[in-house]
XYZ file of C-alpha atoms in Angstrom:
409
model
C 0.000 0.000 0.000
C 2.317 2.623 -1.145
C 2.390 5.762 -3.152
C 5.196 7.388 -5.118
C 5.735 11.063 -5.611
C 7.852 12.485 -8.411
C 9.652 15.768 -8.143
C 11.151 18.444 -10.387
C 14.795 19.277 -10.965
C 16.384 22.490 -9.712
C 15.502 24.316 -12.919
C 11.893 23.205 -12.844
C 12.288 20.449 -15.426
C 12.181 16.747 -14.848
C 15.129 15.665 -12.781
C 16.238 13.335 -9.966
C 13.735 13.148 -7.151
C 13.181 11.254 -3.948
C 10.840 8.290 -4.118
C 8.593 8.137 -1.069
C 6.728 4.963 -0.217
C 4.158 4.788 2.514
C 4.692 1.327 3.934
C 1.698 1.362 6.200
C -0.965 3.750 7.337
C -1.392 2.804 10.927
C 0.354 -0.555 11.076
C 2.502 -3.000 9.149
C 1.200 -6.456 8.344
C -2.415 -5.913 9.448
C -4.748 -7.399 6.892
C -8.080 -5.696 6.404
C -11.184 -7.830 5.937
C -12.250 -8.462 2.297
C -9.173 -6.526 1.142
C -11.262 -3.381 0.840
C -9.896 0.119 1.225
C -11.948 2.561 3.208
C -11.915 6.336 3.244
C -9.881 7.944 6.044
C -11.260 7.280 9.517
C -12.508 10.106 11.729
C -10.017 11.961 13.866
C -8.944 10.130 17.029
C -10.791 12.613 19.102
C -14.034 13.840 17.542
C -15.592 17.004 18.944
C -19.151 17.034 20.227
C -20.809 20.066 18.601
C -22.165 22.904 20.663
C -25.932 23.523 20.799
C -27.178 25.534 17.877
C -26.531 29.217 18.267
C -23.394 28.709 20.363
C -19.780 28.468 19.344
C -17.725 25.489 20.617
C -15.697 27.841 22.791
C -18.740 29.359 24.455
C -20.507 26.026 24.872
C -17.610 24.166 26.466
C -17.229 26.236 29.594
C -14.162 24.242 30.949
C -12.189 25.014 34.152
C -8.973 23.284 35.186
C -7.150 23.528 38.459
C -3.420 24.120 38.175
C -2.316 21.005 40.070
C -3.781 17.500 39.981
C -5.982 16.827 42.962
C -8.887 14.795 42.122
C -14.573 15.485 40.979
C -17.365 13.458 41.202
C -17.540 11.195 38.197
C -21.100 11.645 37.211
C -23.395 13.111 34.641
C -24.301 16.700 34.138
C -22.517 19.548 32.470
C -18.750 19.378 32.274
C -17.077 22.766 32.168
C -13.527 23.896 31.674
C -11.662 27.108 31.409
C -8.076 27.672 30.386
C -6.918 30.092 33.022
C -4.952 32.433 30.792
C -5.223 34.088 27.355
C -3.501 32.469 24.407
C -0.188 33.620 23.005
C -0.107 35.575 19.758
C 1.834 34.540 16.681
C 4.845 36.741 17.542
C 5.275 34.961 20.889
C 3.801 37.730 23.017
C 0.786 36.836 25.063
C -2.538 38.324 24.065
C -3.000 39.990 27.433
C -0.992 39.245 30.522
C -1.355 35.988 32.454
C -1.313 38.066 35.597
C -4.357 40.029 34.447
C -6.729 37.292 35.600
C -5.063 37.112 38.993
C -5.388 40.886 39.197
C -9.087 40.605 38.341
C -9.596 38.108 41.162
C -7.777 40.387 43.572
C -9.834 43.339 42.373
C -13.017 41.367 42.942
C -11.922 40.501 46.473
C -11.179 44.156 47.127
C -14.572 45.180 45.776
C -16.309 42.700 48.066
C -14.213 43.837 51.006
C -14.954 47.481 50.277
C -18.651 46.757 49.889
C -18.804 45.045 53.280
C -16.904 47.924 54.890
C -19.418 50.354 53.403
C -22.229 48.677 55.342
C -23.254 49.842 58.831
C -21.399 47.994 61.579
C -24.502 46.083 62.769
C -25.033 44.839 59.199
C -21.350 43.910 58.911
C -21.763 41.750 62.007
C -24.716 40.000 60.344
C -22.737 39.466 57.131
C -19.876 37.884 59.108
C -22.306 35.547 60.862
C -23.959 34.643 57.543
C -20.581 33.842 55.999
C -19.902 31.443 58.867
C -23.215 29.733 58.147
C -22.278 29.537 54.478
C -19.034 27.805 55.418
C -21.076 25.232 57.329
C -23.224 24.637 54.227
C -20.090 24.158 52.109
C -18.806 21.614 54.616
C -22.095 19.694 54.391
C -22.001 19.818 50.583
C -18.512 18.308 50.596
C -19.741 15.569 52.959
C -22.693 14.944 50.623
C -20.385 14.513 47.624
C -18.214 12.119 49.602
C -21.249 10.033 50.597
C -22.405 9.986 46.975
C -19.049 8.526 45.965
C -19.355 5.942 48.737
C -22.829 5.081 47.419
C -21.378 4.672 43.918
C -18.800 2.245 45.283
C -21.478 0.328 47.197
C -23.612 -0.255 44.121
C -20.578 -1.022 41.964
C -19.855 -3.793 44.445
C -23.442 -5.075 44.134
C -23.269 -4.943 40.342
C -19.898 -6.708 40.122
C -21.276 -10.296 40.441
C -23.871 -9.503 37.734
C -21.185 -8.268 35.381
C -19.128 -11.380 36.102
C -22.095 -13.478 34.953
C -22.334 -11.313 31.851
C -18.652 -11.927 31.163
C -19.110 -15.699 31.571
C -22.004 -15.768 29.094
C -20.092 -13.672 26.565
C -17.078 -15.994 26.719
C -19.196 -19.156 26.498
C -18.098 -20.314 29.949
C -21.708 -20.099 31.143
C -24.255 -21.589 28.738
C -27.880 -20.472 28.978
C -30.531 -22.861 27.625
C -29.978 -23.681 23.936
C -26.550 -21.975 23.945
C -23.700 -23.996 22.434
C -20.804 -22.461 24.389
C -19.543 -20.129 21.673
C -20.700 -17.089 23.626
C -21.119 -13.819 21.717
C -18.188 -13.147 19.360
C -17.042 -9.540 18.921
C -19.567 -8.393 21.538
C -17.702 -5.346 22.812
C -16.663 -4.244 19.343
C -20.301 -4.390 18.245
C -21.497 -2.458 21.293
C -18.858 0.231 20.796
C -19.717 0.612 17.116
C -23.341 1.343 18.019
C -22.381 4.279 20.261
C -21.543 7.192 17.966
C -19.320 8.989 20.483
C -17.064 5.908 20.590
C -17.539 4.573 17.060
C -16.269 7.815 15.515
C -12.802 6.961 16.848
C -12.595 3.341 15.661
C -10.680 2.683 12.441
C -10.771 -0.521 10.426
C -7.321 -1.470 11.710
C -8.589 -1.008 15.284
C -11.378 -3.516 14.638
C -8.883 -6.366 14.244
C -7.560 -5.629 17.755
C -10.926 -4.939 19.406
C -12.056 -8.430 18.437
C -9.716 -9.524 21.253
C -11.513 -7.331 23.833
C -13.188 -9.600 26.415
C -14.502 -7.152 29.013
C -14.715 -3.479 30.052
C -15.148 -2.441 33.676
C -15.626 0.928 35.399
C -14.655 1.808 38.958
C -15.109 4.891 41.126
C -11.657 5.629 42.525
C -11.004 4.807 46.188
C -11.095 7.955 48.298
C -7.424 7.589 49.238
C -6.453 7.462 45.537
C -8.387 10.524 44.486
C -11.716 11.600 43.061
C -12.677 10.306 39.646
C -13.077 6.973 37.875
C -11.050 4.299 36.100
C -11.940 2.288 33.008
C -10.257 -1.091 32.476
C -10.206 -2.849 29.090
C -9.435 -6.574 29.298
C -7.884 -8.341 26.281
C -7.152 -11.938 25.476
C -3.753 -12.797 24.018
C -3.281 -11.206 20.635
C -0.586 -10.459 18.066
C -0.690 -6.690 18.497
C 0.444 -5.963 22.058
C 1.439 -7.827 25.203
C -0.786 -5.933 27.670
C -3.575 -7.982 29.228
C -5.281 -4.808 30.445
C -5.371 -1.203 29.297
C -6.650 1.434 31.725
C -7.814 5.033 31.480
C -8.156 7.073 34.682
C -9.819 10.471 35.078
C -8.890 12.561 38.121
C -11.410 15.237 39.040
C -11.540 18.159 41.471
C -13.974 18.059 44.397
C -16.057 20.832 42.870
C -19.440 21.907 44.198
C -20.869 22.627 40.744
C -19.877 21.115 37.391
C -17.179 18.409 37.144
C -13.672 19.855 36.757
C -11.090 17.640 35.103
C -7.613 17.901 36.579
C -5.760 15.076 34.897
C -6.233 11.977 32.730
C -3.833 9.043 32.559
C -3.689 6.039 30.255
C -1.711 2.808 30.028
C 1.408 2.777 27.874
C 0.799 0.108 25.252
C 3.554 -2.463 24.626
C 3.159 -2.845 20.870
C 4.577 -5.812 18.995
C 7.064 -4.828 16.261
C 5.254 -3.428 13.234
C 1.808 -3.649 14.885
C 1.358 -0.142 16.318
C -1.888 1.173 14.802
C -1.423 4.670 16.249
C 1.387 5.490 13.805
C 2.040 5.135 10.109
C 5.472 4.145 8.869
C 6.935 6.034 5.932
C 9.869 4.926 3.801
C 11.772 7.426 1.710
C 14.464 6.680 -0.863
C 16.987 9.527 -0.905
C 19.423 10.003 -3.777
C 22.995 11.063 -3.100
C 23.507 14.765 -3.805
C 26.473 13.856 -6.021
C 24.213 11.586 -8.037
C 25.728 8.299 -6.884
C 23.657 5.738 -5.002
C 20.580 6.018 -2.792
C 19.722 5.372 0.818
C 16.437 4.413 2.481
C 15.119 6.484 5.375
C 12.102 5.441 7.457
C 10.071 7.554 9.860
C 6.827 7.269 11.801
C 3.972 9.746 12.014
C 0.884 9.700 14.287
C -2.393 8.573 12.718
C -6.031 8.122 13.699
C -6.795 5.225 16.038
C -9.083 4.365 18.947
C -5.956 3.427 20.893
C -4.926 7.085 21.053
C -7.548 7.108 23.832
C -4.853 5.697 26.112
C -2.538 8.645 25.393
C -4.825 11.501 26.496
C -4.114 15.141 25.660
C -2.389 17.046 28.438
C -4.005 19.960 30.224
C -1.755 22.920 29.409
C -0.240 25.234 31.966
C -0.415 28.628 30.198
C 2.536 29.981 32.173
C 4.823 27.094 31.153
C 3.317 26.367 27.737
C 2.178 29.526 25.931
C -0.224 28.606 23.128
C -1.747 30.473 20.228
C -5.501 30.918 20.334
C -6.194 28.394 17.565
C -3.986 25.767 19.200
C -5.626 26.432 22.572
C -9.113 25.924 21.108
C -7.980 22.695 19.430
C -6.619 21.385 22.725
C -9.882 22.315 24.429
C -11.838 20.332 21.821
C -9.557 17.312 22.269
C -9.877 17.427 26.061
C -13.647 17.739 25.935
C -13.963 14.906 23.420
C -11.643 12.663 25.445
C -13.663 13.247 28.634
C -16.961 12.751 26.787
C -15.788 9.391 25.470
C -14.722 8.325 28.968
C -18.162 9.280 30.300
C -19.818 7.370 27.429
C -18.025 4.210 28.574
C -18.656 4.785 32.288
C -22.299 5.842 32.247
C -23.707 4.258 29.110
C -21.779 1.383 27.566
C -20.475 -0.502 30.605
C -23.749 -0.613 32.615
C -25.984 -1.564 29.655
C -23.649 -3.130 27.116
C -26.257 -5.550 25.747
C -28.565 -2.658 24.822
C -25.765 -1.099 22.787
C -24.874 -4.408 21.134
C -28.441 -4.966 19.968
C -28.960 -1.322 18.990
C -31.805 -0.864 21.465
C -29.994 1.888 23.389
C -30.963 5.397 22.337
C -27.935 7.093 20.817
C -29.754 10.412 20.344
C -31.170 10.937 23.818
C -29.653 14.391 24.185
C -31.739 15.763 21.290
C -34.068 17.057 24.001
C -31.351 19.541 24.945
C -32.134 21.476 21.777
C -34.937 24.001 21.626
C -37.961 23.155 19.487
C -39.212 25.761 17.041
C -42.672 26.018 15.519
C -43.464 27.683 12.185
C -44.120 31.088 13.749
C -40.743 31.040 15.490
C -38.958 30.075 12.285
C -40.574 32.852 10.237
C -38.765 35.476 12.288
C -35.348 33.813 12.066
C -32.597 34.902 9.686
C -31.287 32.391 7.176
C -27.869 32.651 8.838
C -29.323 30.955 11.930
C -29.838 27.755 9.944
C -27.031 25.324 9.227
C -26.328 24.086 5.702
C -28.048 20.724 5.229
C -25.094 19.545 3.152
C -22.655 19.909 6.017
C -21.567 16.656 7.569
C -22.970 16.238 11.058
C -20.415 15.482 13.744
C -21.194 12.648 16.176
C -22.657 13.655 19.505
C -22.347 11.858 22.803
C -24.950 11.857 25.534
C -24.292 12.772 29.097
C -27.076 11.491 31.250
C -27.074 10.003 34.685
C -25.243 6.794 35.509
C -26.477 3.943 33.364
C -27.853 6.232 30.668
C -27.705 3.534 28.020
C -31.391 2.715 27.996
C -33.996 0.800 29.872
C -33.126 -2.412 31.540
C -29.920 -3.832 32.903
C -26.696 -5.220 31.487
């Protein structure tokens, strides 16, 4: 599967040129089923579009703490905010990083000045009310901790059920009329029916995901941090030596929307020539003096589901100045990565059979969009409508735990 490019000589005419062969796009020696060639797969991290009328930047309201600590892994809005303006093309920052700190200080001063402007008896009441508010915050933190304990309790109760599911899938447990073959390619089929996940699976990934035997989700122990861990279990295969691949999300103990602080994935031990996250290029270079050639090989990243285990890093604007476009791209990647983790935790793992059969509703967040009747639409400008010819990006739902559909696993 290679392609050759011809070049021009120094004077623009035909002349000696390097021959470049692409040995593999994603992996060497991986045979695709039926020998068919497909169009390029979606990007490894596909962005969930913002609601109509909002830009992606305004819709994804993200906020990251500077140091990893650890937020409740649950449904609801996920917001994040890069805590500094992006750098401009000439290397100077568009605004000063310290400006935001100054704004926070100014706000504190304004509050302080406002309180001082109140009559002393009122100031005494404000102080007492602030103490009561601190007590409420303490109770809210205790509530979140108990919710995590409740998650762990029910995960423990669900564990034996999921073990039975695993036994049926492998053929170890045979229901009536079953022949012991289990359900081949179960997890691959379930993942392909969830658009948020399927958008990241390439044809080369499919060959590996046929070896996937189980996926589990766990709320992190309190001593480890706040967040959740996904574990992907594989039988022996020709692609890598890992028996398990994990993805862990560490969250902040926030009182409002979840705040991602860090994400970690397993380093994959790829077999030689089997790494589907890179493509290997071979280039034949001619000697400048016109005698002989040499072969140079290099690797470049490519689309793959297994990029999920190498999550994008949350930037520190002070250490890693970024241009605005690059910052927005990183924000999209981080949001998409978190959304896919939530899709596994809340939807696919609890109700995998519903996704395998296609019964699970993959469009349940359509209700988040406002309905318009004819009268409303008459007063709208044409610019408010999207072009029907534009390709629709996949969207992932974000409901409560077990949002995959009615019924259990």
